[in-house]
Amino acid sequence: MDADAVVVGAGLAGLVAAAELADAGRRVLVLDQEPEQSLGGQAFWSLGGLFLVGTPEQRRMGVRDGLELARQDWFGSAGFDRPEDHWPRRWAEAYLQFAAGEQRAWLRAMGVRFFPVVGWAERGDGRAEGHGNSVPRFHITWGTGPGVLAPFERRVREHVAAGRVELRFRHRVDTLTTHDGAVTGVSGAVLEASSVGRGRPSSRVEVGGFSCRAQVVVVASGGIGGNLDLVRRMWPERLGAPPRELVAGVPAHVDGRMLQIAAAAGAAVINADRMWHYTEGLHNWDPVWADHGIRILPGPSSLWLDAEGNRLPAPCFPGFDTLATLRHLRSTGHDHSWFVLTRKIIEKELALSGSEQNPDLTGKDLPLLLSRVRRGTPGPVEAFLRHGEDFVVADTLPRLVAGMNHLVGAPLLDVDRLQALVEARDRELDNPFSKDAQVTAIRAARRYRGDRLIRVAAPHRLLDPAAGPLIAVRLSILTRKTLGGLHTDLSGRVLDGGGVPIPGLYAAGEVSGFGGGGMHGYNALEGTFLGGCLFSGRTAGRAAAAEIA
């Protein structure tokens, strides 16, 4: 054997699996088609949010949480309804136990720390038994995505130095080799060396071939979000017609190739129509990859309009129900929508997802973080205001509407209709109570200490000159995560079409729907993508190590 185990993919799930295998004394070969500078994959670019339950951080913020409430939220969001959801259900329960149990202590033992204010992501569809987080659970890692990656990269590199792990970059796997129904290794192409920066498209010129044998292969290659054509082909009918215009939330190497390669070796792919895309995407004014998009992490106050100026219905408020909003917007016949807000709102509520958009958190820079809180608009947001193609700023609503119509090249918005809509919304702020569900939601959000301190602007009239100028933000659909994938049992073993484990084949991370072939079901609660990579990578690595033993 060339190695005890081959791990395909050097993202977070692959690094976790490799570290666990090597910790158990196994010889591991990690293969990745990208150059070494992209080690860590998508996780590097993330905000580093993790779904945790019942933590000291929550308690300090006045949040009472527990496994029972988290289970209610998870299964109400997942909506499992298929025979093949048996293992996804099992994975969901196991992951909840992990998130409410040892995950925090396990990470802290490796040096991971969390920002003290817990975020309230995906606030839900308005039903206790339905989709959404009943309480804040989004724990931002101090150091963001790179901070999550750091301990696992460190562990793997220590094993490299000890001779237990070998990292081979620019090795693209094209085939899983099999013998008598068992996976016995991989083969593929060696790609020419590349010096491109992290995340940038790298050459696909082949300079040779390779093959290697192993007792087990762990596939941890990610999803399909960087392949926009494949996203459109897999787009489910229940979400409406696929968008003509998309922005990519992940690099192009997140291409879905290993799903087809594993299927050719007999693996079952389930829930391929379950996916997670955001409706608050911006065109990155300083892109790293093609069609590079950045997601707004919105507070609840922006007025959300479709392309023709109609207000979105409840629960389609900023930050509440991602896929319900996506379904609604796909019914409008347009690929874009709008936030209308004020400078006062943008200063407090408009955050951007991603490690590179949050230099204070990523760099663990406390003075810079305090300056963001005290001075209003974060520097990266201000840069988008100055340079981004999706922003319109004006001192009056008629001028704002004129700029919005000019930006899209069509008179889709009627100024009189929008004036009446905004004035009606503003009248609801004259009293401490309201029939407007969004205004009620804003006031409820400010009852949470974390939102009141740093996340939700005080309610005010959009047409109040003191809160201005007015700002409109054009929003596009941003690709992000694959919620289905390779069907795995609770050890991470990949199953064939009959539900039988394929000897020697494991999967972890997004390629397995973060566990089981889709542990999220139809909806995600956020902070569960990185957490799913951690948990599934650890599970597969430990189980594969035991099989080798």
Short mmCIF file of N, CA and C in Angstrom, two decimals, residues 319-482:
data_model
loop_
_atom_site.label_atom_id
_atom_site.label_comp_id
_atom_site.label_asym_id
_atom_site.label_seq_id
_atom_site.Cartn_x
_atom_site.Cartn_y
_atom_site.Cartn_z
N GLY A 319 -32.83 38.27 7.24
CA GLY A 319 -32.29 37.41 8.29
C GLY A 319 -33.27 36.41 8.87
N PHE A 320 -34.44 36.22 8.26
CA PHE A 320 -35.46 35.37 8.88
C PHE A 320 -35.60 33.99 8.23
N ASP A 321 -35.93 33.91 6.96
CA ASP A 321 -36.21 32.60 6.34
C ASP A 321 -35.65 32.62 4.93
N THR A 322 -34.44 32.09 4.79
CA THR A 322 -33.70 32.20 3.52
C THR A 322 -34.44 31.57 2.36
N LEU A 323 -34.84 30.31 2.49
CA LEU A 323 -35.42 29.62 1.33
C LEU A 323 -36.85 30.07 1.05
N ALA A 324 -37.61 30.48 2.06
CA ALA A 324 -38.93 31.05 1.78
C ALA A 324 -38.78 32.32 0.96
N THR A 325 -37.79 33.12 1.30
CA THR A 325 -37.53 34.35 0.53
C THR A 325 -37.07 34.01 -0.88
N LEU A 326 -36.22 33.00 -1.01
CA LEU A 326 -35.76 32.60 -2.34
C LEU A 326 -36.93 32.13 -3.19
N ARG A 327 -37.80 31.30 -2.62
CA ARG A 327 -38.97 30.84 -3.38
C ARG A 327 -39.83 32.01 -3.83
N HIS A 328 -40.06 32.95 -2.93
CA HIS A 328 -40.90 34.09 -3.30
C HIS A 328 -40.26 34.90 -4.42
N LEU A 329 -38.99 35.18 -4.30
CA LEU A 329 -38.33 36.02 -5.31
C LEU A 329 -38.28 35.33 -6.66
N ARG A 330 -38.15 33.98 -6.68
CA ARG A 330 -38.13 33.29 -7.96
C ARG A 330 -39.49 33.35 -8.67
N SER A 331 -40.54 33.69 -7.92
CA SER A 331 -41.87 33.80 -8.53
C SER A 331 -42.12 35.16 -9.15
N THR A 332 -41.19 36.10 -8.97
CA THR A 332 -41.41 37.47 -9.46
C THR A 332 -40.99 37.66 -10.91
N GLY A 333 -40.23 36.72 -11.46
CA GLY A 333 -39.77 36.86 -12.83
C GLY A 333 -38.50 37.67 -12.98
N HIS A 334 -37.88 38.05 -11.87
CA HIS A 334 -36.64 38.83 -11.91
C HIS A 334 -35.58 38.16 -11.05
N ASP A 335 -34.32 38.43 -11.37
CA ASP A 335 -33.21 37.82 -10.65
C ASP A 335 -32.66 38.69 -9.52
N HIS A 336 -33.20 39.88 -9.35
CA HIS A 336 -32.69 40.76 -8.30
C HIS A 336 -33.82 41.28 -7.43
N SER A 337 -33.44 41.76 -6.25
CA SER A 337 -34.36 42.44 -5.35
C SER A 337 -33.61 43.62 -4.73
N TRP A 338 -34.26 44.33 -3.79
CA TRP A 338 -33.66 45.54 -3.24
C TRP A 338 -33.81 45.60 -1.72
N PHE A 339 -32.79 46.08 -1.05
CA PHE A 339 -32.92 46.63 0.30
C PHE A 339 -33.01 48.15 0.16
N VAL A 340 -33.94 48.75 0.88
CA VAL A 340 -33.98 50.20 1.04
C VAL A 340 -33.77 50.49 2.52
N LEU A 341 -32.79 51.32 2.82
CA LEU A 341 -32.41 51.57 4.20
C LEU A 341 -31.83 52.97 4.32
N THR A 342 -31.37 53.30 5.51
CA THR A 342 -30.78 54.61 5.76
C THR A 342 -29.32 54.45 6.20
N ARG A 343 -28.62 55.56 6.22
CA ARG A 343 -27.25 55.52 6.74
C ARG A 343 -27.24 55.04 8.20
N LYS A 344 -28.24 55.41 8.97
CA LYS A 344 -28.32 54.98 10.36
C LYS A 344 -28.45 53.46 10.46
N ILE A 345 -29.19 52.85 9.55
CA ILE A 345 -29.34 51.39 9.56
C ILE A 345 -28.05 50.73 9.09
N ILE A 346 -27.47 51.26 8.03
CA ILE A 346 -26.28 50.60 7.48
C ILE A 346 -25.12 50.64 8.47
N GLU A 347 -25.04 51.68 9.28
CA GLU A 347 -23.95 51.78 10.24
C GLU A 347 -24.01 50.67 11.29
N LYS A 348 -25.21 50.24 11.62
CA LYS A 348 -25.34 49.25 12.69
C LYS A 348 -25.62 47.85 12.17
N GLU A 349 -26.29 47.72 11.04
CA GLU A 349 -26.85 46.43 10.66
C GLU A 349 -26.21 45.76 9.46
N LEU A 350 -25.53 46.49 8.60
CA LEU A 350 -25.07 45.88 7.35
C LEU A 350 -23.67 45.32 7.54
N ALA A 351 -23.60 44.05 7.92
CA ALA A 351 -22.32 43.35 8.01
C ALA A 351 -22.14 42.49 6.77
N LEU A 352 -20.90 42.14 6.46
CA LEU A 352 -20.59 41.32 5.29
C LEU A 352 -19.99 40.00 5.76
N SER A 353 -20.41 38.93 5.11
CA SER A 353 -19.89 37.62 5.48
C SER A 353 -18.50 37.43 4.89
N GLY A 354 -17.68 36.66 5.58
CA GLY A 354 -16.36 36.32 5.04
C GLY A 354 -15.22 36.82 5.88
N SER A 355 -14.16 36.03 5.92
CA SER A 355 -13.00 36.40 6.72
C SER A 355 -12.35 37.68 6.21
N GLU A 356 -12.27 37.84 4.87
CA GLU A 356 -11.57 39.01 4.32
C GLU A 356 -12.38 40.30 4.49
N GLN A 357 -13.69 40.18 4.77
CA GLN A 357 -14.54 41.35 4.96
C GLN A 357 -14.64 41.77 6.42
N ASN A 358 -13.96 41.04 7.29
CA ASN A 358 -14.00 41.34 8.72
C ASN A 358 -12.59 41.29 9.30
N PRO A 359 -11.74 42.25 8.89
CA PRO A 359 -10.33 42.20 9.31
C PRO A 359 -10.14 42.30 10.82
N ASP A 360 -11.08 42.93 11.52
CA ASP A 360 -10.95 43.03 12.97
C ASP A 360 -11.10 41.67 13.63
N LEU A 361 -12.14 40.93 13.25
CA LEU A 361 -12.36 39.60 13.82
C LEU A 361 -11.33 38.60 13.33
N THR A 362 -11.00 38.67 12.03
CA THR A 362 -10.04 37.73 11.46
C THR A 362 -8.65 37.94 12.05
N GLY A 363 -8.26 39.20 12.18
CA GLY A 363 -6.94 39.51 12.71
C GLY A 363 -6.88 39.57 14.22
N LYS A 364 -8.01 39.27 14.88
CA LYS A 364 -8.08 39.32 16.34
C LYS A 364 -7.60 40.68 16.85
N ASP A 365 -8.08 41.73 16.17
CA ASP A 365 -7.64 43.10 16.44
C ASP A 365 -8.70 43.81 17.27
N LEU A 366 -8.54 43.82 18.57
CA LEU A 366 -9.54 44.41 19.46
C LEU A 366 -9.71 45.91 19.25
N PRO A 367 -8.63 46.70 19.11
CA PRO A 367 -8.84 48.14 18.85
C PRO A 367 -9.64 48.40 17.57
N LEU A 368 -9.36 47.62 16.50
CA LEU A 368 -10.11 47.81 15.26
C LEU A 368 -11.57 47.43 15.46
N LEU A 369 -11.81 46.38 16.23
CA LEU A 369 -13.19 45.97 16.51
C LEU A 369 -13.92 47.06 17.28
N LEU A 370 -13.28 47.65 18.27
CA LEU A 370 -13.92 48.71 19.05
C LEU A 370 -14.19 49.94 18.20
N SER A 371 -13.29 50.20 17.24
CA SER A 371 -13.51 51.35 16.36
C SER A 371 -14.72 51.12 15.47
N ARG A 372 -14.96 49.86 15.08
CA ARG A 372 -16.15 49.56 14.28
C ARG A 372 -17.41 49.85 15.09
N VAL A 373 -17.42 49.43 16.35
CA VAL A 373 -18.60 49.63 17.19
C VAL A 373 -18.85 51.11 17.44
N ARG A 374 -17.77 51.87 17.63
CA ARG A 374 -17.92 53.28 18.03
C ARG A 374 -18.16 54.21 16.85
N ARG A 375 -17.58 53.89 15.70
CA ARG A 375 -17.60 54.85 14.60
C ARG A 375 -18.64 54.55 13.53
N GLY A 376 -19.38 53.48 13.66
CA GLY A 376 -20.42 53.22 12.69
C GLY A 376 -20.00 52.29 11.59
N THR A 377 -20.16 52.71 10.35
CA THR A 377 -20.00 51.84 9.19
C THR A 377 -18.62 51.19 9.16
N PRO A 378 -18.54 49.84 9.14
CA PRO A 378 -17.24 49.18 9.04
C PRO A 378 -16.54 49.54 7.74
N GLY A 379 -15.20 49.52 7.77
CA GLY A 379 -14.42 49.88 6.59
C GLY A 379 -14.79 49.10 5.35
N PRO A 380 -14.90 47.75 5.41
CA PRO A 380 -15.27 47.00 4.20
C PRO A 380 -16.63 47.37 3.65
N VAL A 381 -17.60 47.67 4.53
CA VAL A 381 -18.92 48.09 4.06
C VAL A 381 -18.81 49.46 3.38
N GLU A 382 -18.04 50.36 3.97
CA GLU A 382 -17.83 51.68 3.36
C GLU A 382 -17.18 51.55 1.99
N ALA A 383 -16.27 50.58 1.85
CA ALA A 383 -15.62 50.36 0.55
C ALA A 383 -16.64 49.92 -0.50
N PHE A 384 -17.60 49.06 -0.10
CA PHE A 384 -18.65 48.65 -1.04
C PHE A 384 -19.54 49.84 -1.40
N LEU A 385 -19.81 50.71 -0.42
CA LEU A 385 -20.60 51.90 -0.72
C LEU A 385 -19.91 52.77 -1.76
N ARG A 386 -18.59 52.89 -1.67
CA ARG A 386 -17.84 53.74 -2.60
C ARG A 386 -17.62 53.08 -3.96
N HIS A 387 -17.32 51.78 -3.95
CA HIS A 387 -16.87 51.12 -5.18
C HIS A 387 -17.85 50.08 -5.74
N GLY A 388 -18.76 49.58 -4.92
CA GLY A 388 -19.62 48.49 -5.36
C GLY A 388 -20.64 48.94 -6.40
N GLU A 389 -20.94 48.06 -7.32
CA GLU A 389 -21.87 48.39 -8.40
C GLU A 389 -23.33 48.28 -7.99
N ASP A 390 -23.61 47.77 -6.79
CA ASP A 390 -24.99 47.48 -6.39
C ASP A 390 -25.60 48.52 -5.49
N PHE A 391 -24.91 49.64 -5.23
CA PHE A 391 -25.37 50.62 -4.25
C PHE A 391 -25.83 51.92 -4.94
N VAL A 392 -26.94 52.45 -4.43
CA VAL A 392 -27.45 53.75 -4.86
C VAL A 392 -27.65 54.58 -3.59
N VAL A 393 -27.15 55.81 -3.59
CA VAL A 393 -27.28 56.71 -2.44
C VAL A 393 -27.92 58.00 -2.91
N ALA A 394 -28.91 58.47 -2.15
CA ALA A 394 -29.60 59.71 -2.53
C ALA A 394 -30.18 60.37 -1.30
N ASP A 395 -30.42 61.69 -1.40
CA ASP A 395 -30.97 62.41 -0.25
C ASP A 395 -32.49 62.47 -0.26
N THR A 396 -33.14 62.07 -1.35
CA THR A 396 -34.60 62.02 -1.41
C THR A 396 -35.03 60.70 -2.05
N LEU A 397 -36.26 60.31 -1.78
CA LEU A 397 -36.75 59.06 -2.35
C LEU A 397 -36.90 59.13 -3.86
N PRO A 398 -37.41 60.22 -4.46
CA PRO A 398 -37.46 60.27 -5.92
C PRO A 398 -36.09 60.10 -6.57
N ARG A 399 -35.06 60.73 -6.01
CA ARG A 399 -33.73 60.56 -6.58
C ARG A 399 -33.21 59.14 -6.38
N LEU A 400 -33.57 58.53 -5.26
CA LEU A 400 -33.18 57.15 -5.04
C LEU A 400 -33.81 56.23 -6.07
N VAL A 401 -35.10 56.39 -6.32
CA VAL A 401 -35.80 55.55 -7.29
C VAL A 401 -35.22 55.76 -8.69
N ALA A 402 -34.92 56.98 -9.03
CA ALA A 402 -34.31 57.24 -10.35
C ALA A 402 -32.98 56.50 -10.47
N GLY A 403 -32.19 56.51 -9.41
CA GLY A 403 -30.92 55.80 -9.44
C GLY A 403 -31.08 54.30 -9.51
N MET A 404 -32.09 53.76 -8.84
CA MET A 404 -32.34 52.31 -8.89
C MET A 404 -32.76 51.89 -10.30
N ASN A 405 -33.64 52.64 -10.91
CA ASN A 405 -34.05 52.32 -12.28
C ASN A 405 -32.88 52.44 -13.25
N HIS A 406 -32.05 53.45 -13.06
CA HIS A 406 -30.88 53.61 -13.93
C HIS A 406 -29.92 52.43 -13.78
N LEU A 407 -29.75 51.95 -12.56
CA LEU A 407 -28.81 50.86 -12.32
C LEU A 407 -29.22 49.59 -13.06
N VAL A 408 -30.51 49.28 -13.09
CA VAL A 408 -30.95 48.05 -13.77
C VAL A 408 -31.30 48.28 -15.24
N GLY A 409 -31.30 49.53 -15.66
CA GLY A 409 -31.55 49.82 -17.07
C GLY A 409 -32.98 49.68 -17.51
N ALA A 410 -33.92 49.82 -16.57
CA ALA A 410 -35.34 49.71 -16.92
C ALA A 410 -36.17 50.42 -15.85
N PRO A 411 -37.29 51.06 -16.25
CA PRO A 411 -38.13 51.79 -15.29
C PRO A 411 -39.08 50.86 -14.53
N LEU A 412 -38.52 49.94 -13.77
CA LEU A 412 -39.34 48.93 -13.09
C LEU A 412 -40.02 49.50 -11.84
N LEU A 413 -39.48 50.57 -11.28
CA LEU A 413 -39.99 51.10 -10.02
C LEU A 413 -40.76 52.39 -10.25
N ASP A 414 -41.94 52.49 -9.62
CA ASP A 414 -42.76 53.69 -9.71
C ASP A 414 -42.58 54.51 -8.43
N VAL A 415 -42.16 55.74 -8.57
CA VAL A 415 -41.82 56.54 -7.40
C VAL A 415 -43.02 56.81 -6.52
N ASP A 416 -44.21 57.04 -7.10
CA ASP A 416 -45.38 57.33 -6.28
C ASP A 416 -45.79 56.12 -5.44
N ARG A 417 -45.76 54.94 -6.05
CA ARG A 417 -46.09 53.72 -5.30
C ARG A 417 -45.11 53.50 -4.16
N LEU A 418 -43.83 53.69 -4.44
CA LEU A 418 -42.84 53.45 -3.41
C LEU A 418 -42.92 54.51 -2.31
N GLN A 419 -43.22 55.75 -2.70
CA GLN A 419 -43.39 56.81 -1.70
C GLN A 419 -44.52 56.45 -0.74
N ALA A 420 -45.64 55.98 -1.28
CA ALA A 420 -46.79 55.61 -0.44
C ALA A 420 -46.44 54.44 0.47
N LEU A 421 -45.71 53.48 -0.05
CA LEU A 421 -45.34 52.30 0.74
C LEU A 421 -44.44 52.68 1.90
N VAL A 422 -43.43 53.51 1.62
CA VAL A 422 -42.49 53.90 2.67
C VAL A 422 -43.19 54.77 3.71
N GLU A 423 -44.05 55.68 3.29
CA GLU A 423 -44.75 56.52 4.25
C GLU A 423 -45.67 55.69 5.14
N ALA A 424 -46.32 54.67 4.56
CA ALA A 424 -47.18 53.80 5.37
C ALA A 424 -46.36 53.06 6.42
N ARG A 425 -45.20 52.57 6.01
CA ARG A 425 -44.32 51.89 6.97
C ARG A 425 -43.87 52.85 8.07
N ASP A 426 -43.54 54.09 7.69
CA ASP A 426 -43.04 55.06 8.66
C ASP A 426 -44.10 55.45 9.68
N ARG A 427 -45.37 55.48 9.27
CA ARG A 427 -46.43 55.85 10.22
C ARG A 427 -46.55 54.84 11.36
N GLU A 428 -46.13 53.59 11.09
CA GLU A 428 -46.23 52.55 12.12
C GLU A 428 -45.27 52.78 13.28
N LEU A 429 -44.36 53.74 13.15
CA LEU A 429 -43.37 53.99 14.19
C LEU A 429 -43.79 55.08 15.17
N ASP A 430 -45.01 55.60 15.01
CA ASP A 430 -45.48 56.66 15.90
C ASP A 430 -45.90 56.12 17.26
N ASN A 431 -46.05 54.79 17.37
CA ASN A 431 -46.49 54.17 18.62
C ASN A 431 -45.54 53.04 18.98
N PRO A 432 -45.51 52.63 20.24
CA PRO A 432 -44.65 51.51 20.63
C PRO A 432 -45.22 50.15 20.25
N PHE A 433 -46.38 50.14 19.58
CA PHE A 433 -46.99 48.92 19.10
C PHE A 433 -47.37 49.13 17.64
N SER A 434 -47.61 48.03 16.92
CA SER A 434 -47.80 48.17 15.47
C SER A 434 -48.44 46.92 14.91
N LYS A 435 -49.17 47.07 13.81
CA LYS A 435 -49.66 45.89 13.09
C LYS A 435 -48.66 45.42 12.05
N ASP A 436 -47.61 46.21 11.80
CA ASP A 436 -46.59 45.83 10.81
C ASP A 436 -45.68 44.77 11.43
N ALA A 437 -45.69 43.58 10.84
CA ALA A 437 -44.95 42.45 11.43
C ALA A 437 -43.45 42.71 11.48
N GLN A 438 -42.91 43.42 10.47
CA GLN A 438 -41.48 43.68 10.49
C GLN A 438 -41.11 44.68 11.58
N VAL A 439 -41.91 45.70 11.76
CA VAL A 439 -41.65 46.66 12.83
C VAL A 439 -41.71 45.95 14.19
N THR A 440 -42.68 45.07 14.36
CA THR A 440 -42.77 44.29 15.59
C THR A 440 -41.53 43.43 15.79
N ALA A 441 -41.05 42.83 14.69
CA ALA A 441 -39.86 41.98 14.77
C ALA A 441 -38.62 42.79 15.14
N ILE A 442 -38.51 44.01 14.62
CA ILE A 442 -37.37 44.87 14.96
C ILE A 442 -37.36 45.16 16.45
N ARG A 443 -38.53 45.51 16.98
CA ARG A 443 -38.60 45.82 18.41
C ARG A 443 -38.32 44.58 19.26
N ALA A 444 -38.79 43.43 18.81
CA ALA A 444 -38.50 42.19 19.54
C ALA A 444 -37.01 41.88 19.51
N ALA A 445 -36.36 42.11 18.36
CA ALA A 445 -34.93 41.83 18.26
C ALA A 445 -34.14 42.67 19.25
N ARG A 446 -34.56 43.90 19.46
CA ARG A 446 -33.81 44.79 20.35
C ARG A 446 -33.99 44.42 21.83
N ARG A 447 -34.88 43.47 22.12
CA ARG A 447 -34.98 42.97 23.49
C ARG A 447 -33.82 42.03 23.80
N TYR A 448 -33.16 41.50 22.74
CA TYR A 448 -31.98 40.67 22.96
C TYR A 448 -30.76 41.59 23.12
N ARG A 449 -30.03 41.37 24.19
CA ARG A 449 -28.93 42.26 24.54
C ARG A 449 -27.90 42.41 23.42
N GLY A 450 -27.54 41.29 22.78
CA GLY A 450 -26.54 41.35 21.72
C GLY A 450 -27.00 42.17 20.54
N ASP A 451 -28.27 42.02 20.13
CA ASP A 451 -28.78 42.81 19.01
C ASP A 451 -28.85 44.28 19.35
N ARG A 452 -29.28 44.59 20.54
CA ARG A 452 -29.41 46.00 20.92
C ARG A 452 -28.05 46.69 20.97
N LEU A 453 -27.02 45.96 21.42
CA LEU A 453 -25.70 46.55 21.56
C LEU A 453 -25.04 46.82 20.21
N ILE A 454 -25.03 45.82 19.32
CA ILE A 454 -24.19 45.97 18.13
C ILE A 454 -24.86 45.58 16.82
N ARG A 455 -26.15 45.20 16.83
CA ARG A 455 -26.67 44.58 15.61
C ARG A 455 -27.92 45.24 15.04
N VAL A 456 -28.78 45.83 15.86
CA VAL A 456 -30.07 46.33 15.37
C VAL A 456 -30.20 47.81 15.68
N ALA A 457 -30.42 48.58 14.63
CA ALA A 457 -30.59 50.03 14.78
C ALA A 457 -31.88 50.35 15.51
N ALA A 458 -31.88 51.45 16.23
CA ALA A 458 -33.11 51.91 16.88
C ALA A 458 -34.16 52.19 15.81
N PRO A 459 -35.41 51.77 16.03
CA PRO A 459 -36.46 52.01 15.02
C PRO A 459 -36.58 53.49 14.70
N HIS A 460 -36.69 53.80 13.42
CA HIS A 460 -36.84 55.19 13.00
C HIS A 460 -37.49 55.23 11.62
N ARG A 461 -37.98 56.39 11.27
CA ARG A 461 -38.60 56.57 9.95
C ARG A 461 -37.52 56.55 8.86
N LEU A 462 -37.78 55.84 7.79
CA LEU A 462 -36.84 55.82 6.68
C LEU A 462 -36.69 57.20 6.06
N LEU A 463 -37.76 58.00 6.10
CA LEU A 463 -37.72 59.33 5.47
C LEU A 463 -37.31 60.43 6.44
N ASP A 464 -36.82 60.05 7.60
CA ASP A 464 -36.31 61.05 8.54
C ASP A 464 -34.97 61.57 8.02
N PRO A 465 -34.87 62.86 7.69
CA PRO A 465 -33.60 63.39 7.15
C PRO A 465 -32.42 63.18 8.09
N ALA A 466 -32.67 63.13 9.39
CA ALA A 466 -31.57 62.95 10.34
C ALA A 466 -30.96 61.55 10.27
N ALA A 467 -31.70 60.60 9.70
CA ALA A 467 -31.20 59.23 9.58
C ALA A 467 -30.53 58.97 8.25
N GLY A 468 -30.62 59.92 7.33
CA GLY A 468 -30.16 59.73 5.97
C GLY A 468 -28.67 59.86 5.77
N PRO A 469 -28.26 59.76 4.49
CA PRO A 469 -29.10 59.68 3.30
C PRO A 469 -29.75 58.30 3.14
N LEU A 470 -30.66 58.22 2.19
CA LEU A 470 -31.27 56.94 1.83
C LEU A 470 -30.29 56.13 1.00
N ILE A 471 -30.38 54.82 1.16
CA ILE A 471 -29.50 53.90 0.42
C ILE A 471 -30.34 52.75 -0.12
N ALA A 472 -30.10 52.37 -1.35
CA ALA A 472 -30.71 51.18 -1.95
C ALA A 472 -29.58 50.22 -2.33
N VAL A 473 -29.81 48.95 -2.06
CA VAL A 473 -28.81 47.93 -2.36
C VAL A 473 -29.46 46.88 -3.25
N ARG A 474 -28.93 46.71 -4.45
CA ARG A 474 -29.42 45.65 -5.34
C ARG A 474 -28.85 44.31 -4.88
N LEU A 475 -29.73 43.34 -4.73
CA LEU A 475 -29.34 42.03 -4.22
C LEU A 475 -29.49 40.97 -5.29
N SER A 476 -28.50 40.08 -5.37
CA SER A 476 -28.51 38.96 -6.31
C SER A 476 -28.52 37.65 -5.53
N ILE A 477 -28.84 36.58 -6.21
CA ILE A 477 -28.81 35.25 -5.58
C ILE A 477 -27.39 34.73 -5.61
N LEU A 478 -26.94 34.31 -4.44
CA LEU A 478 -25.56 33.91 -4.21
C LEU A 478 -25.51 32.41 -3.92
N THR A 479 -24.75 31.66 -4.72
CA THR A 479 -24.64 30.22 -4.48
C THR A 479 -23.79 29.97 -3.24
N ARG A 480 -24.11 28.87 -2.52
CA ARG A 480 -23.29 28.59 -1.35
C ARG A 480 -23.16 27.09 -1.09
N LYS A 481 -24.18 26.39 -0.59
CA LYS A 481 -23.96 25.05 -0.06
C LYS A 481 -24.84 24.00 -0.71
N THR A 482 -24.27 22.79 -0.78
CA THR A 482 -24.97 21.60 -1.23
C THR A 482 -25.48 20.88 0.01
#
